[in-house]
Amino acid sequence: MTGKGGKVYLIGAGPGDPELLTCKGRRILEKADAVLYDHLAPAALLELAPAPAERIYVGKKKAEHAFTQEAICAMMVERARRGLTVVRLKGGDPFIFGRGGEEAEALAEAGIPFEIVPGVTTPLGIAAYTGVPLTHRDHASAVTFVSGHDVPAIDWDRAGHAGTLVIFMGVTSFPEIARELVAHGRAPDTPAMVVRWATRPDQETIEGTLA
């Protein structure tokens, strides 16, 4: 895209360990004029931005949103039109349950130049930091990513039979998800694992079965 004024970068901050930010993400953060960051973006990454840079917490914590999605998009557009380099710092990867698609659409509609900088998505961080691969030649040749935010909206007949099923945002709704999976044919003794704060020093892991 071409245009006058500033530019917006949608940067994936990774799953939690600040050292998992990409080199490109770091380079752009170091020249940012404004950083709009999510609850899951590592706080240490904010220190990479220049001291005068504006830092705006935009929330995205479950049931606690500092700003609406529309307001976040409007803030990015307004600052870019002032000629600023704007970083939208998002946990994980912008295009995997990160609403990066919605924000890219809003920027394109407003005629704002933007760039997507991928991040290490949370499942990859979980696999590395728990030692449990998402695929294995002898056990799983397919992976399905599912949002646990809206359980009735998922086609569990299809999603439930994936080799490896990765459920984002599913901790509070997991009892309902487990019932759906078993009801649609998944074995109750299927190995299951729950991970919170993946890749961070306070990572918590619980292992068991679907039942």
C-alpha positions as a printed NumPy array, in Angstrom:
array([[  0.   ,   0.   ,   0.   ],
       [  1.121,   3.548,  -0.639],
       [ -0.002,   6.76 ,   0.921],
       [  1.072,   9.881,   2.801],
       [  1.57 ,  10.157,   6.518],
       [  2.491,   7.468,   8.971],
       [  2.272,   3.715,   8.966],
       [  0.824,   1.034,  11.231],
       [  2.579,  -2.22 ,  12.079],
       [  0.537,  -5.11 ,  13.461],
       [  3.219,  -7.007,  15.382],
       [  2.899, -10.402,  17.007],
       [  4.576, -10.229,  20.416],
       [  4.759, -13.993,  20.833],
       [  3.296, -16.232,  23.542],
       [  4.823, -14.593,  26.624],
       [  8.602, -14.934,  26.722],
       [  9.807, -11.496,  25.511],
       [ 12.839, -13.102,  23.852],
       [ 10.523, -14.815,  21.361],
       [  9.786, -11.508,  19.614],
       [ 11.128, -11.569,  16.053],
       [ 14.134,  -9.481,  15.063],
       [ 11.917,  -7.487,  12.705],
       [  9.377,  -6.806,  15.438],
       [ 12.133,  -5.532,  17.728],
       [ 13.58 ,  -3.268,  15.028],
       [ 10.205,  -1.643,  14.37 ],
       [  9.405,  -1.246,  18.077],
       [ 12.68 ,   0.616,  18.53 ],
       [ 11.506,   3.369,  16.156],
       [  7.837,   3.547,  17.203],
       [  6.09 ,   6.821,  17.975],
       [  3.065,   5.119,  19.528],
       [  2.498,   1.6  ,  20.86 ],
       [ -1.001,   0.208,  21.398],
       [ -0.512,  -2.992,  23.373],
       [ -2.672,  -5.857,  24.592],
       [ -2.921,  -7.507,  27.994],
       [ -1.001, -10.56 ,  26.724],
       [  1.892,  -8.616,  25.184],
       [  4.97 ,  -8.965,  27.449],
       [  5.454,  -5.754,  29.427],
       [  9.227,  -5.956,  28.939],
       [  8.781,  -5.279,  25.216],
       [  7.46 ,  -1.788,  25.918],
       [ 10.938,  -0.825,  27.07 ],
       [ 12.187,  -1.319,  23.504],
       [ 10.205,   1.695,  22.289],
       [ 11.946,   5.087,  22.48 ],
       [ 11.367,   6.994,  25.724],
       [  9.125,   9.667,  24.132],
       [  6.874,   7.086,  22.464],
       [  3.239,   7.02 ,  23.519],
       [  2.231,   3.77 ,  25.22 ],
       [ -1.468,   2.931,  25.319],
       [ -2.912,  -0.107,  27.067],
       [ -5.916,  -1.267,  25.052],
       [ -6.847,  -4.286,  27.165],
       [ -8.219,  -7.403,  25.465],
       [ -8.382,  -9.186,  28.807],
       [-11.344, -11.554,  29.14 ],
       [-14.445,  -9.62 ,  30.255],
       [-12.326,  -6.481,  30.714],
       [-11.77 ,  -4.339,  27.649],
       [-10.13 ,  -0.935,  28.066],
       [-11.36 ,   0.094,  24.607],
       [-13.74 ,  -1.334,  22.033],
       [-12.303,  -2.783,  18.854],
       [-13.73 ,   0.173,  16.937],
       [-11.977,   2.621,  19.276],
       [ -8.651,   0.813,  18.88 ],
       [ -8.912,   0.992,  15.094],
       [ -9.808,   4.68 ,  15.283],
       [ -6.757,   5.412,  17.457],
       [ -4.453,   3.697,  14.982],
       [ -5.937,   5.563,  12.042],
       [ -5.822,   8.949,  13.776],
       [ -2.172,   8.601,  14.772],
       [ -1.073,   7.339,  11.38 ],
       [ -2.767,  10.315,   9.747],
       [ -0.62 ,  12.542,  11.969],
       [  2.427,  10.936,  10.392],
       [  3.351,   8.677,  13.303],
       [  4.86 ,   5.203,  13.213],
       [  2.253,   3.167,  15.08 ],
       [  2.838,  -0.288,  16.542],
       [ -0.141,  -2.453,  17.424],
       [  1.487,  -5.012,  19.726],
       [ -0.549,  -8.188,  20.067],
       [  0.03 , -11.385,  22.038],
       [  0.903, -14.416,  19.903],
       [  0.349, -13.816,  16.193],
       [ -1.956, -11.094,  14.804],
       [ -3.72 , -13.443,  12.386],
       [ -4.438, -16.356,  14.738],
       [ -7.326, -15.381,  17.021],
       [ -5.715, -11.946,  17.349],
       [ -8.311,  -9.873,  15.466],
       [ -5.535,  -8.784,  13.146],
       [ -7.795,  -9.401,  10.176],
       [-10.371,  -6.931,  11.475],
       [ -7.732,  -4.308,  12.15 ],
       [ -6.112,  -4.774,   8.745],
       [ -9.522,  -4.332,   7.112],
       [-10.134,  -1.109,   9.047],
       [ -6.729,   0.286,   8.094],
       [ -7.202,  -0.641,   4.431],
       [-10.628,   0.978,   4.389],
       [ -9.137,   4.169,   5.853],
       [ -6.309,   4.153,   3.303],
       [ -3.619,   3.781,   5.96 ],
       [ -0.377,   2.003,   4.972],
       [  0.208,  -0.997,   7.206],
       [  2.351,  -4.089,   7.546],
       [  1.848,  -7.401,   9.332],
       [  4.791,  -8.718,  11.354],
       [  4.125, -12.358,  12.318],
       [  4.701, -13.617,  15.827],
       [  5.253, -16.999,  17.464],
       [  1.709, -18.204,  18.044],
       [  0.915, -19.59 ,  21.495],
       [  0.549, -23.281,  20.503],
       [  4.089, -23.289,  19.139],
       [  5.349, -21.796,  22.389],
       [  3.404, -24.392,  24.371],
       [  4.84 , -27.221,  22.29 ],
       [  8.399, -26.009,  22.818],
       [  8.13 , -25.162,  26.507],
       [  6.252, -28.306,  27.557],
       [  8.133, -30.713,  25.292],
       [  4.89 , -31.917,  23.699],
       [  4.986, -31.71 ,  19.872],
       [  1.793, -30.778,  18.043],
       [  2.602, -33.306,  15.319],
       [  4.42 , -36.616,  15.381],
       [  4.92 , -39.026,  12.512],
       [  3.644, -41.95 ,  14.584],
       [  0.734, -40.239,  16.332],
       [ -0.622, -37.025,  14.782],
       [ -0.362, -35.716,  11.236],
       [ -2.942, -32.913,  11.56 ],
       [ -3.517, -29.968,  13.913],
       [ -6.721, -27.982,  14.376],
       [ -6.888, -24.591,  16.12 ],
       [-10.226, -23.806,  17.785],
       [-11.481, -20.848,  19.798],
       [-13.086, -21.851,  23.09 ],
       [-14.715, -18.458,  23.405],
       [-18.015, -19.463,  21.764],
       [-18.513, -23.205,  22.245],
       [-21.881, -23.561,  20.438],
       [-20.434, -21.93 ,  17.311],
       [-17.901, -24.737,  16.739],
       [-18.649, -27.719,  14.498],
       [-17.424, -30.347,  16.965],
       [-18.202, -33.159,  14.518],
       [-15.331, -31.884,  12.375],
       [-13.008, -30.186,  14.856],
       [-13.289, -32.859,  17.505],
       [-11.601, -35.559,  15.472],
       [ -8.38 , -33.729,  14.622],
       [ -5.11 , -35.501,  15.357],
       [ -4.148, -32.721,  17.744],
       [ -6.785, -30.247,  18.905],
       [ -5.532, -26.91 ,  20.254],
       [ -8.152, -24.843,  22.063],
       [ -7.485, -21.143,  22.614],
       [ -9.262, -19.271,  25.423],
       [-10.848, -22.467,  26.667],
       [-10.005, -22.668,  30.369],
       [-13.313, -21.363,  31.737],
       [-15.416, -23.238,  29.175],
       [-13.455, -26.494,  29.171],
       [-16.092, -28.599,  30.995],
       [-18.567, -27.722,  28.244],
       [-15.957, -28.339,  25.542],
       [-15.044, -31.722,  27.027],
       [-18.709, -32.774,  27.057],
       [-19.08 , -31.747,  23.409],
       [-15.965, -33.655,  22.374],
       [-17.041, -36.857,  24.112],
       [-20.602, -36.504,  22.793],
       [-19.205, -36.262,  19.254],
       [-17.079, -39.38 ,  19.541],
       [-13.776, -38.409,  21.143],
       [-12.647, -41.057,  23.634],
       [-12.904, -39.96 ,  27.293],
       [ -9.382, -41.299,  27.944],
       [ -7.834, -39.047,  25.271],
       [ -4.706, -37.41 ,  26.772],
       [ -5.301, -33.739,  27.547],
       [ -3.197, -30.857,  28.816],
       [ -4.024, -27.361,  30.011],
       [ -1.356, -24.658,  29.941],
       [ -1.581, -21.173,  31.402],
       [  0.952, -18.347,  30.935],
       [  2.835, -20.383,  28.337],
       [  6.594, -19.731,  27.976],
       [  6.694, -17.445,  31.018],
       [  8.518, -18.217,  34.273],
       [  5.128, -18.719,  35.962],
       [  3.878, -21.186,  33.325],
       [  1.416, -23.692,  34.782],
       [  0.677, -27.084,  33.211],
       [ -1.928, -29.672,  34.157],
       [ -1.954, -33.076,  32.457],
       [ -4.714, -35.672,  32.47 ],
       [ -7.406, -37.021,  30.198],
       [-10.383, -35.489,  28.473],
       [-12.635, -37.059,  31.103]])
